[in-house]
Short mmCIF file of C-alpha atoms in Angstrom, two decimals:
data_model
loop_
_atom_site.label_atom_id
_atom_site.label_comp_id
_atom_site.label_asym_id
_atom_site.label_seq_id
_atom_site.Cartn_x
_atom_site.Cartn_y
_atom_site.Cartn_z
CA MET A 449 -45.97 -26.23 47.65
CA ALA A 450 -42.40 -26.59 48.81
CA ALA A 451 -39.76 -25.01 46.77
CA THR A 452 -36.00 -25.43 46.67
CA LEU A 453 -33.50 -22.64 46.08
CA VAL A 454 -30.84 -23.78 43.57
CA VAL A 455 -28.18 -22.16 41.40
CA GLN A 456 -28.66 -22.62 37.70
CA LEU A 457 -26.32 -21.39 34.91
CA ARG A 458 -28.35 -19.28 32.53
CA ASP A 459 -27.49 -16.95 29.65
CA SER A 460 -27.59 -13.61 31.45
CA SER A 461 -28.23 -10.16 30.15
CA ALA A 462 -25.36 -8.91 32.30
CA MET A 463 -22.80 -7.10 30.25
CA LEU A 464 -19.01 -7.16 30.57
CA LEU A 465 -17.44 -3.94 29.38
CA LEU A 466 -13.95 -4.40 27.90
CA ARG A 467 -11.99 -1.38 26.90
CA PRO A 468 -8.29 -1.05 25.77
CA SER A 469 -7.38 0.59 29.09
CA PHE A 470 -9.29 -2.09 31.13
CA ASN A 471 -7.58 -3.40 34.28
CA PRO A 472 -8.21 -7.11 34.93
CA SER A 473 -7.96 -6.55 38.68
CA SER A 474 -11.07 -4.36 38.52
CA LEU A 475 -13.22 -6.93 36.68
CA SER A 476 -16.90 -6.20 37.32
CA PHE A 477 -20.31 -7.07 35.92
CA PHE A 478 -23.13 -4.58 35.59
CA LYS A 479 -26.57 -4.45 34.00
CA SER A 480 -27.42 -2.00 31.27
CA PRO A 481 -31.06 -1.14 30.67
CA THR A 482 -30.50 -0.07 27.07
CA THR A 483 -27.31 -1.68 25.76
CA THR A 484 -26.20 -5.28 25.31
CA LEU A 485 -23.13 -6.86 23.78
CA PRO A 486 -24.32 -10.12 22.24
CA THR A 487 -20.83 -11.09 21.10
CA ARG A 488 -19.36 -10.68 24.59
CA ARG A 489 -21.80 -12.48 26.81
CA SER A 490 -20.91 -13.71 30.25
CA PHE A 491 -22.38 -16.48 32.34
CA VAL A 492 -23.16 -15.83 35.98
CA PRO A 493 -24.96 -17.86 38.65
CA LYS A 494 -28.59 -16.92 39.03
CA ALA A 495 -30.90 -17.91 41.92
CA CYS A 496 -34.49 -18.94 41.22
CA LEU A 497 -37.45 -20.80 42.76
CA ILE A 498 -38.54 -23.95 40.91
CA ASP A 499 -40.96 -26.81 41.45
CA HIS A 500 -40.20 -29.71 43.74
CA HIS A 501 -39.51 -32.12 40.87
CA PHE A 502 -36.09 -30.46 40.58
CA SER A 503 -35.35 -31.23 44.21
CA SER A 504 -33.17 -34.11 43.12
CA PHE A 505 -30.51 -31.53 42.23
CA SER A 506 -27.71 -32.88 44.39
CA ARG A 507 -25.31 -31.06 46.69
CA ARG A 508 -22.37 -32.59 44.80
CA ARG A 509 -23.57 -31.11 41.50
CA PHE A 510 -24.14 -27.75 43.16
CA ILE A 511 -20.54 -27.62 44.43
CA ALA A 512 -19.10 -28.78 41.10
CA GLU A 513 -20.90 -26.19 39.00
CA THR A 514 -20.25 -23.27 41.32
CA ALA A 515 -16.58 -24.25 41.45
CA ALA A 516 -16.53 -24.23 37.66
CA ILE A 517 -17.85 -20.67 37.72
CA THR A 518 -15.11 -19.60 40.11
CA LEU A 519 -12.45 -21.00 37.81
CA THR A 520 -13.96 -19.50 34.67
CA LEU A 521 -13.88 -15.84 35.70
CA PRO A 522 -10.11 -15.50 36.32
CA GLN A 523 -9.44 -17.30 33.04
CA LEU A 524 -11.58 -14.74 31.22
CA ALA A 525 -9.52 -11.91 32.71
CA ALA A 526 -6.25 -13.59 31.80
CA ARG A 527 -7.28 -13.99 28.18
CA SER A 528 -8.36 -10.36 28.08
CA GLU A 529 -4.86 -9.18 28.94
CA GLU A 530 -3.75 -10.04 25.43
CA THR A 531 -6.09 -7.40 23.99
CA LEU A 532 -6.22 -4.82 26.77
CA SER A 533 -3.09 -2.94 25.76
CA GLU A 534 -2.86 -0.66 22.77
CA TRP A 535 0.62 -1.98 21.94
CA GLU A 536 2.02 -5.21 20.57
CA ARG A 537 5.60 -6.41 20.40
CA VAL A 538 7.14 -6.86 16.95
CA TYR A 539 9.94 -9.42 16.81
CA LEU A 540 12.87 -8.41 14.63
CA PRO A 541 15.50 -10.40 12.71
CA ILE A 542 18.45 -8.84 14.58
CA ASP A 543 20.91 -9.69 17.34
CA PRO A 544 19.50 -9.40 20.89
CA GLY A 545 22.06 -6.77 21.92
CA VAL A 546 21.00 -4.17 19.34
CA VAL A 547 19.66 -0.84 20.66
CA LEU A 548 17.00 0.66 18.39
CA LEU A 549 17.53 4.39 17.84
CA ASP A 550 15.15 5.88 15.27
CA ILE A 551 12.32 5.12 12.85
CA ALA A 552 10.78 6.94 9.88
CA PHE A 553 8.28 6.31 7.08
CA VAL A 554 8.06 7.56 3.51
CA PRO A 555 5.25 10.18 3.40
CA GLU A 556 4.12 9.14 -0.08
CA ASP A 557 3.96 5.47 1.00
CA PRO A 558 2.92 5.32 4.68
CA ASN A 559 3.49 1.55 4.84
CA HIS A 560 7.12 1.88 3.73
CA GLY A 561 9.56 2.69 6.52
CA PHE A 562 13.01 2.17 7.97
CA LEU A 563 14.28 1.32 11.45
CA LEU A 564 17.78 2.20 12.71
CA GLY A 565 19.98 0.95 15.51
CA THR A 566 23.43 0.12 16.76
CA ARG A 567 25.68 -2.48 15.09
CA GLN A 568 24.89 -1.01 11.68
CA THR A 569 21.25 -2.06 12.00
CA LEU A 570 19.00 -0.98 9.13
CA LEU A 571 15.61 -2.67 8.73
CA GLU A 572 12.88 -2.03 6.17
CA THR A 573 9.11 -2.56 6.31
CA LYS A 574 6.49 -2.38 3.59
CA ASP A 575 3.45 -3.26 5.66
CA GLY A 576 3.33 -0.40 8.14
CA GLY A 577 5.76 -1.91 10.64
CA GLN A 578 4.18 -5.32 11.19
CA THR A 579 7.18 -7.14 9.69
CA TRP A 580 10.74 -6.02 9.04
CA ALA A 581 13.59 -7.25 6.83
CA PRO A 582 17.32 -6.40 7.05
CA ARG A 583 18.75 -3.93 4.53
CA SER A 584 22.41 -3.48 3.70
CA ILE A 585 24.12 -0.44 2.22
CA SER A 586 27.20 -1.34 0.21
CA SER A 587 28.87 2.04 0.71
CA ALA A 588 28.69 1.54 4.48
CA GLU A 589 30.18 -1.95 4.33
CA ASP A 590 33.35 -1.07 2.46
CA GLU A 591 35.06 -0.03 5.69
CA ASP A 592 35.77 -1.90 8.90
CA PHE A 593 33.57 0.41 10.99
CA ASN A 594 30.52 -0.89 12.81
CA TYR A 595 28.27 2.12 12.33
CA ARG A 596 25.70 3.34 14.80
CA PHE A 597 22.83 4.79 12.75
CA ASN A 598 21.44 7.59 14.93
CA SER A 599 18.74 9.41 12.97
CA ILE A 600 16.58 9.15 9.83
CA SER A 601 14.13 11.56 8.19
CA PHE A 602 12.03 11.71 5.01
CA LYS A 603 10.44 14.52 2.98
CA GLY A 604 8.58 13.15 -0.01
CA LYS A 605 10.79 10.47 -1.53
CA GLU A 606 13.96 12.09 -0.23
CA GLY A 607 15.51 10.62 2.89
CA TRP A 608 18.57 11.12 5.07
CA ILE A 609 20.47 8.97 7.57
CA VAL A 610 23.30 10.09 9.88
CA GLY A 611 25.46 7.95 12.10
CA LYS A 612 28.65 7.42 14.05
CA PRO A 613 31.50 7.26 13.05
CA ALA A 614 30.63 10.16 10.77
CA ILE A 615 28.42 8.92 7.95
CA LEU A 616 25.71 10.64 5.89
CA LEU A 617 23.40 8.73 3.55
CA TYR A 618 20.91 10.20 1.07
CA THR A 619 18.12 8.70 -1.03
CA SER A 620 15.95 10.31 -3.70
CA ASP A 621 13.86 7.21 -4.45
CA ALA A 622 12.19 6.44 -1.10
CA GLY A 623 15.07 4.32 0.14
CA ASN A 624 15.40 1.91 -2.76
CA THR A 625 18.99 3.10 -3.16
CA TRP A 626 21.20 5.04 -0.76
CA GLU A 627 24.09 7.30 -1.71
CA ARG A 628 26.89 8.16 0.69
CA ILE A 629 27.63 11.89 0.92
CA PRO A 630 31.24 12.83 1.82
CA LEU A 631 31.74 14.84 5.01
CA SER A 632 34.50 17.13 6.23
CA SER A 633 36.87 15.68 8.80
CA GLN A 634 36.61 19.02 10.64
CA LEU A 635 32.98 18.44 11.56
CA PRO A 636 32.66 19.29 15.29
CA GLY A 637 31.20 16.37 17.20
CA ASP A 638 29.16 13.35 16.17
CA MET A 639 26.00 13.69 14.11
CA VAL A 640 23.04 12.80 16.30
CA TYR A 641 20.04 14.23 14.45
CA ILE A 642 18.89 15.08 10.92
CA LYS A 643 15.63 16.55 9.62
CA ALA A 644 14.54 16.58 5.98
CA THR A 645 13.05 20.05 5.47
CA SER A 646 12.31 20.50 1.74
CA ASP A 647 13.52 19.54 -1.73
CA LYS A 648 17.20 18.52 -1.48
CA SER A 649 17.33 20.30 1.89
CA ALA A 650 18.00 19.13 5.43
CA GLU A 651 19.03 20.30 8.89
CA MET A 652 21.73 18.40 10.79
CA VAL A 653 22.82 18.62 14.45
CA THR A 654 25.93 17.31 16.21
CA ASP A 655 26.34 16.45 19.88
CA GLU A 656 28.53 19.54 20.31
CA GLY A 657 25.70 21.85 19.28
CA ALA A 658 26.66 22.52 15.68
CA ILE A 659 23.63 23.04 13.42
CA TYR A 660 24.14 22.86 9.67
CA ILE A 661 21.73 23.46 6.79
CA THR A 662 22.00 22.19 3.21
CA SER A 663 19.92 22.93 0.12
CA ASN A 664 21.87 20.90 -2.47
CA ARG A 665 21.62 17.27 -1.34
CA GLY A 666 24.29 17.65 1.31
CA TYR A 667 27.23 18.67 -0.86
CA ASN A 668 27.48 22.03 0.92
CA TRP A 669 26.47 22.93 4.44
CA LYS A 670 25.97 26.32 6.07
CA ALA A 671 26.36 26.82 9.82
CA ALA A 672 23.22 28.09 11.56
CA VAL A 673 25.03 28.64 14.88
CA GLN A 674 28.06 30.93 15.05
CA GLU A 675 29.97 29.15 17.82
CA THR A 676 30.14 25.88 19.71
CA VAL A 677 28.22 25.38 22.93
CA SER A 678 31.52 25.26 24.84
CA ALA A 679 32.40 28.73 23.55
CA THR A 680 28.95 30.00 24.46
CA LEU A 681 29.28 28.68 28.01
CA ASN A 682 32.70 30.25 28.40
CA ARG A 683 31.05 33.60 27.72
CA THR A 684 28.10 32.95 30.02
CA VAL A 685 29.74 31.04 32.87
CA SER A 686 29.71 34.20 34.98
CA SER A 687 25.99 34.69 34.33
CA GLY A 688 24.99 32.03 36.85
CA ILE A 689 24.45 28.90 34.74
CA SER A 690 24.95 26.10 37.23
CA GLY A 691 27.36 23.43 36.04
CA ALA A 692 28.58 25.36 33.01
CA SER A 693 32.18 25.19 34.19
CA TYR A 694 31.92 21.37 34.28
CA TYR A 695 30.47 21.07 30.79
CA THR A 696 32.12 18.26 28.83
CA GLY A 697 31.16 19.67 25.46
CA THR A 698 28.43 17.25 24.36
CA PHE A 699 24.67 16.87 24.54
CA ASN A 700 22.97 14.01 26.30
CA THR A 701 19.77 14.45 24.26
CA VAL A 702 18.45 16.89 21.65
CA ASN A 703 14.86 17.27 20.40
CA ARG A 704 13.35 19.44 17.66
CA SER A 705 9.87 20.97 17.62
CA PRO A 706 7.74 20.94 14.43
CA ASP A 707 8.50 24.65 13.91
CA GLY A 708 12.27 24.21 14.12
CA ARG A 709 13.10 25.01 17.76
CA TYR A 710 15.54 22.82 19.68
CA VAL A 711 15.97 21.83 23.31
CA ALA A 712 19.07 19.94 24.43
CA VAL A 713 20.24 18.51 27.76
CA SER A 714 23.87 18.78 28.85
CA SER A 715 25.81 15.54 29.22
CA ARG A 716 25.73 15.76 33.03
CA GLY A 717 22.09 16.81 33.13
CA ASN A 718 22.79 19.87 35.27
CA PHE A 719 21.36 22.42 32.80
CA TYR A 720 19.66 22.60 29.41
CA LEU A 721 19.93 24.71 26.28
CA THR A 722 17.48 26.01 23.67
CA TRP A 723 17.82 27.37 20.16
CA GLU A 724 15.33 29.05 17.84
CA PRO A 725 15.77 29.74 14.10
CA GLY A 726 17.64 33.00 13.63
CA GLN A 727 19.48 32.92 16.95
CA PRO A 728 23.30 33.07 16.58
CA TYR A 729 23.94 30.99 19.73
CA TRP A 730 22.43 28.34 21.95
CA GLN A 731 20.77 29.80 25.04
CA PRO A 732 21.71 27.97 28.30
CA HIS A 733 19.16 27.64 31.13
CA ASN A 734 19.45 26.61 34.76
CA ARG A 735 17.40 23.55 35.61
CA ALA A 736 14.39 24.37 37.74
CA VAL A 737 14.47 21.07 39.64
CA ALA A 738 16.83 19.56 42.20
CA ARG A 739 17.58 16.31 40.39
CA ARG A 740 19.60 16.12 37.20
CA ILE A 741 17.75 16.20 33.89
CA GLN A 742 17.36 12.96 31.93
CA ASN A 743 15.62 14.23 28.81
CA MET A 744 13.50 17.10 27.51
CA GLY A 745 11.16 17.55 24.57
CA TRP A 746 8.17 19.37 23.15
CA ARG A 747 4.52 18.88 23.96
CA ALA A 748 1.89 18.98 21.24
CA ASP A 749 0.74 22.41 22.47
CA GLY A 750 4.23 23.91 22.11
CA GLY A 751 5.24 23.66 25.77
CA LEU A 752 8.08 21.57 27.20
CA TRP A 753 8.20 18.32 29.13
CA LEU A 754 11.16 17.49 31.37
CA LEU A 755 12.28 14.15 32.82
CA VAL A 756 14.68 13.85 35.75
CA ARG A 757 16.84 10.93 36.71
CA GLY A 758 14.95 8.61 39.01
CA GLY A 759 11.56 8.87 37.36
CA GLY A 760 10.24 12.41 37.88
CA LEU A 761 8.20 14.19 35.18
CA TYR A 762 7.66 17.94 34.88
CA LEU A 763 5.66 20.17 32.52
CA SER A 764 6.49 23.77 31.70
CA LYS A 765 3.97 26.45 32.61
CA GLY A 766 2.28 27.64 29.46
CA THR A 767 3.78 27.22 26.01
CA GLY A 768 7.10 28.21 24.50
CA ILE A 769 10.53 28.25 26.14
CA THR A 770 10.55 28.87 29.88
CA GLU A 771 12.38 27.95 33.07
CA GLU A 772 9.20 27.44 35.12
CA PHE A 773 8.08 23.82 35.52
CA GLU A 774 5.53 21.94 37.62
CA GLU A 775 5.94 18.33 38.73
CA VAL A 776 3.35 15.76 37.66
CA PRO A 777 2.83 12.63 39.82
CA VAL A 778 3.69 9.41 37.98
CA GLN A 779 3.89 5.77 39.03
CA SER A 780 7.03 4.47 37.35
CA ARG A 781 7.70 1.69 39.90
CA GLY A 782 10.98 3.40 40.82
CA PHE A 783 12.42 3.13 37.31
CA GLY A 784 13.50 6.14 35.30
CA ILE A 785 11.32 7.56 32.54
CA LEU A 786 13.40 8.04 29.40
CA ASP A 787 11.14 9.58 26.76
CA VAL A 788 7.69 11.03 26.05
CA GLY A 789 5.83 10.99 22.73
CA PHE A 790 2.60 12.85 21.97
CA ARG A 791 -0.02 11.19 19.78
CA SER A 792 -2.33 14.21 19.99
CA THR A 793 -2.72 17.35 22.06
CA ASP A 794 -4.26 15.33 24.89
CA GLU A 795 -2.85 11.82 24.51
CA ALA A 796 0.80 10.99 25.11
CA TRP A 797 2.88 7.99 26.14
CA ALA A 798 5.96 7.84 28.34
CA ALA A 799 8.44 4.96 28.35
CA GLY A 800 11.37 4.02 30.55
CA GLY A 801 13.45 1.45 32.31
CA SER A 802 12.37 -2.17 32.79
CA GLY A 803 9.40 -1.91 30.45
CA VAL A 804 7.74 1.11 32.08
CA LEU A 805 4.90 2.40 29.89
CA LEU A 806 2.61 5.26 30.97
CA ARG A 807 -0.30 7.04 29.30
CA THR A 808 -2.02 10.41 29.67
CA ASN A 809 -5.31 11.54 28.17
CA ASN A 810 -5.26 15.11 29.47
CA GLY A 811 -2.07 16.60 28.07
CA GLY A 812 0.17 15.18 30.79
CA LYS A 813 -1.66 16.36 33.91
CA SER A 814 -2.13 12.77 35.11
CA TRP A 815 -0.70 9.43 34.03
CA ILE A 816 -1.74 5.79 34.31
CA ARG A 817 0.48 2.76 33.85
CA ASP A 818 -0.02 0.37 30.96
CA LYS A 819 1.14 -3.13 31.85
CA ALA A 820 1.80 -4.15 28.25
CA ALA A 821 5.58 -4.23 28.65
CA ASP A 822 5.84 -5.30 32.30
CA ASN A 823 7.16 -8.70 31.30
CA ILE A 824 9.64 -7.34 28.76
CA ALA A 825 13.12 -7.27 30.27
CA ALA A 826 14.31 -4.21 28.36
CA ASN A 827 14.66 -0.47 28.69
CA LEU A 828 12.33 1.52 26.44
CA TYR A 829 14.30 4.50 25.18
CA SER A 830 12.15 6.28 22.62
CA VAL A 831 8.47 6.92 21.80
CA LYS A 832 7.80 7.84 18.16
CA PHE A 833 4.43 8.75 16.67
CA VAL A 834 4.51 9.11 12.89
CA ASP A 835 0.87 10.24 12.98
CA ASP A 836 -2.14 9.67 15.21
CA LYS A 837 -2.54 6.10 13.96
CA LYS A 838 1.06 4.95 13.67
CA GLY A 839 3.38 4.87 16.67
CA PHE A 840 6.33 2.85 17.97
CA VAL A 841 8.36 2.40 21.14
CA LEU A 842 12.05 1.61 20.65
CA GLY A 843 14.18 -0.17 23.23
CA ASN A 844 17.35 -2.11 23.81
CA ASP A 845 17.84 -5.79 23.01
CA GLY A 846 15.94 -5.28 19.76
CA VAL A 847 12.62 -4.53 21.48
CA LEU A 848 10.05 -2.80 19.27
CA LEU A 849 6.44 -2.09 20.27
CA ARG A 850 3.82 -1.12 17.68
CA TYR A 851 0.79 1.04 18.47
CA LEU A 852 -2.54 -0.66 17.77
CA GLY A 853 -4.89 2.21 18.58
#
């Protein structure tokens, strides 16, 4: 009996595997002998032999249905892009020109947090960062200054905010009310970082390297460093620190480890400095790479990561403070990488110019690009993980990305 070979659409047992890190360009179908995904079925053409009474199946119908298949597959991939990334953009009720600078949540209420930025931006969330509402602080509006809120930190219900021009805010009720703490006009430099450490206690850092500690709600501060960084460099300029004689007296970036160690990058990026609790001075270090340093910070294992201008990424050998680094290949599309944030010992995210977003699952040894922010025309300046389930990327023009996991 004659038979005709035709293409018939049939519910297939083929399985389409979709994972958060899935790349639409590598779309593929495969058969699994033991596992099926009934809620994610796909339809593929299947050849079969049938009796001659189906021979009336016309050539026109064949072309139409196979063309429909061709159009369906790319559409499936395009829809998947909305759920492939582990990040989503959160739109904020602020001016487009605002640069977001820091974020923190109340430990006793993980859904309650605050977001800081330029132009006196202070936003509050009570749903874990899905939505944000503007907050105003009357004591910061009495003057004609347009404050830049640089850093925020909570310990229990106590919280601290520092900004520029010099302003220090304190709360003891999880941010329901904020009190302004007076500061000395002799404070060296601008306050760029604060860390709530214990009851009524905090640690504050200025961009000139001053570190101060308080244990009475900020009414008195004790210096943890005996001299400014400029004075330290004047003593060590003959010791071979490259660029020390050109030091302008301020940090470009400063980052603190969970155990209280600091690493800071000089304003020109030609060397870096470290400080550990108990040291009387900052310790300057020559950069171990040819290009100038963009930023430095701490890995989850206690080692250092280092970013250079132009997009290079380096990891220190071993843990602790060292001057030995190894370069790690990254694909940043030619844009600079500006920050790295670790979600766990193995997983970390790097962010940078023009929406660059990279991910590692092996402690930084290799990185893959996440295309979530490719269409966002903004620089991503900071990666913040509150814990392994809550993370954010902060950028300019009011761009905020929320980690979905």
